[in-house]
Short mmCIF file of C-alpha atoms and ligand atoms in Angstrom, two decimals:
data_model
loop_
_atom_site.label_atom_id
_atom_site.label_comp_id
_atom_site.label_asym_id
_atom_site.label_seq_id
_atom_site.Cartn_x
_atom_site.Cartn_y
_atom_site.Cartn_z
CA MET Q 251 33.86 87.95 82.07
CA ALA Q 252 36.41 87.57 84.88
CA GLU Q 253 39.67 85.85 83.89
CA ARG Q 254 41.09 82.88 85.77
CA LEU Q 255 43.99 83.80 88.05
CA THR Q 256 47.48 82.58 87.22
CA LYS Q 257 49.41 80.38 89.64
CA ASP Q 258 51.37 83.42 90.88
CA GLN Q 259 48.21 85.48 91.33
CA ARG Q 260 46.58 82.65 93.28
CA ARG Q 261 49.57 82.37 95.60
CA GLU Q 262 49.71 86.13 96.15
CA ALA Q 263 45.99 86.35 96.90
CA LEU Q 264 46.12 83.47 99.39
CA ASN Q 265 48.98 85.09 101.31
CA ASP Q 266 46.51 87.82 102.15
CA LEU Q 267 43.62 85.52 103.15
CA PRO Q 268 44.24 83.80 106.52
CA GLY Q 269 42.43 80.49 106.94
CA TRP Q 270 41.67 80.05 103.25
CA SER Q 271 43.29 77.23 101.31
CA LEU Q 272 43.47 76.25 97.69
CA ASP Q 273 41.70 73.05 96.67
CA PRO Q 274 43.94 70.30 95.21
CA GLU Q 275 43.15 71.32 91.61
CA GLY Q 276 43.75 75.01 92.30
CA ASP Q 277 40.27 75.84 91.03
CA ALA Q 278 38.70 76.99 94.29
CA ILE Q 279 39.46 78.35 97.75
CA GLU Q 280 37.95 76.91 100.90
CA LYS Q 281 37.46 77.95 104.49
CA THR Q 282 35.53 76.70 107.50
CA PHE Q 283 34.00 79.39 109.71
CA ARG Q 284 32.95 78.49 113.25
CA PHE Q 285 30.59 80.70 115.29
CA ALA Q 286 29.28 80.85 118.84
CA GLY Q 287 26.03 79.16 117.82
CA PHE Q 288 23.54 78.53 115.05
CA ILE Q 289 22.03 82.04 115.10
CA GLU Q 290 25.47 83.63 114.67
CA ALA Q 291 26.28 81.23 111.82
CA PHE Q 292 22.98 81.86 110.11
CA GLY Q 293 23.33 85.63 110.64
CA PHE Q 294 26.70 85.46 108.89
CA MET Q 295 25.15 83.58 105.98
CA THR Q 296 22.38 86.15 105.72
CA ARG Q 297 24.83 89.05 105.61
CA VAL Q 298 26.98 87.27 103.04
CA ALA Q 299 23.91 86.44 100.93
CA LEU Q 300 23.11 90.14 100.51
CA VAL Q 301 26.67 90.95 99.42
CA ALA Q 302 26.87 87.91 97.12
CA GLU Q 303 23.62 88.82 95.41
CA LYS Q 304 24.83 92.39 94.91
CA MET Q 305 28.08 91.04 93.40
CA ASN Q 306 26.16 88.44 91.39
CA HIS Q 307 28.77 86.02 92.70
CA HIS Q 308 27.61 83.23 94.97
CA PRO Q 309 29.35 80.86 97.38
CA ASP Q 310 29.10 77.06 97.39
CA TRP Q 311 28.55 76.46 101.08
CA SER Q 312 26.94 74.35 103.75
CA ASN Q 313 25.97 74.84 107.38
CA VAL Q 314 26.00 72.37 110.25
CA TYR Q 315 24.89 73.92 113.55
CA ARG Q 316 27.55 76.59 114.23
CA THR Q 317 29.89 75.75 111.34
CA VAL Q 318 29.75 77.20 107.84
CA SER Q 319 31.91 75.47 105.21
CA VAL Q 320 32.64 77.59 102.17
CA ARG Q 321 34.08 76.91 98.74
CA LEU Q 322 34.55 79.79 96.31
CA THR Q 323 35.04 79.33 92.59
CA THR Q 324 33.86 81.09 89.47
CA HIS Q 325 31.66 78.58 87.64
CA ASP Q 326 31.50 80.67 84.45
CA ALA Q 327 35.32 80.71 84.21
CA GLY Q 328 35.87 77.14 85.42
CA GLY Q 329 38.27 78.24 88.14
CA LEU Q 330 39.45 80.93 90.50
CA THR Q 331 39.04 84.61 89.59
CA GLU Q 332 39.33 88.00 91.30
CA LEU Q 333 35.60 87.73 92.15
CA ASP Q 334 36.35 84.83 94.50
CA ILE Q 335 39.08 86.81 96.23
CA LYS Q 336 36.73 89.78 96.63
CA LEU Q 337 34.00 87.61 98.09
CA ALA Q 338 36.48 85.87 100.43
CA ARG Q 339 37.59 89.27 101.78
CA ALA Q 340 33.96 90.31 102.27
CA MET Q 341 33.22 87.06 104.14
CA ASP Q 342 36.20 87.55 106.46
CA ARG Q 343 35.00 91.08 107.18
CA LEU Q 344 31.41 89.94 107.82
CA ALA Q 345 32.52 87.08 110.07
CA GLY Q 346 34.55 89.39 112.31
C1 H2B G 164 24.29 84.58 84.87
C2 H2B G 164 25.06 84.92 86.12
O1 H2B G 164 25.83 86.07 85.93
C3 H2B G 164 25.97 83.81 86.53
O2 H2B G 164 25.26 82.60 86.59
C4 H2B G 164 26.71 84.09 87.82
C5 H2B G 164 25.89 83.94 89.08
N1 H2B G 164 26.71 83.62 90.24
C6 H2B G 164 27.89 83.02 90.12
N2 H2B G 164 28.57 82.61 91.19
C7 H2B G 164 29.73 81.97 91.09
N3 H2B G 164 30.36 81.58 92.18
N4 H2B G 164 30.26 81.74 89.90
C8 H2B G 164 29.68 82.13 88.76
O3 H2B G 164 30.22 81.89 87.68
C9 H2B G 164 28.46 82.82 88.85
N5 H2B G 164 27.85 83.25 87.81
#
């Protein structure tokens, strides 16, 4: 199972993830993605869903019209792990 990141590892990972922020407890990272419209937002979610399923690592997220709000945490570990960082990078790539 993936190990929770240390404080230093969390800080280092976030330096490399523009737009992502740590939640107050340090157990999750969050980002709000905004798209041109609903179809673009939903297309993003569809592409991410395929990657997430392949990784067996799934986002907590919600969609309102052209906005997708994302929170990444590793439920099995009760906090942030390398899997969340990997998925965050994939989401940034798929949003671009
Ligand atoms: C059994 C299965 O491996 C787990 O339930 C997976 C599925 N997707 C998951 N997604 C996330 N974000 N955290 C998890 O701990 C997790 N665990």
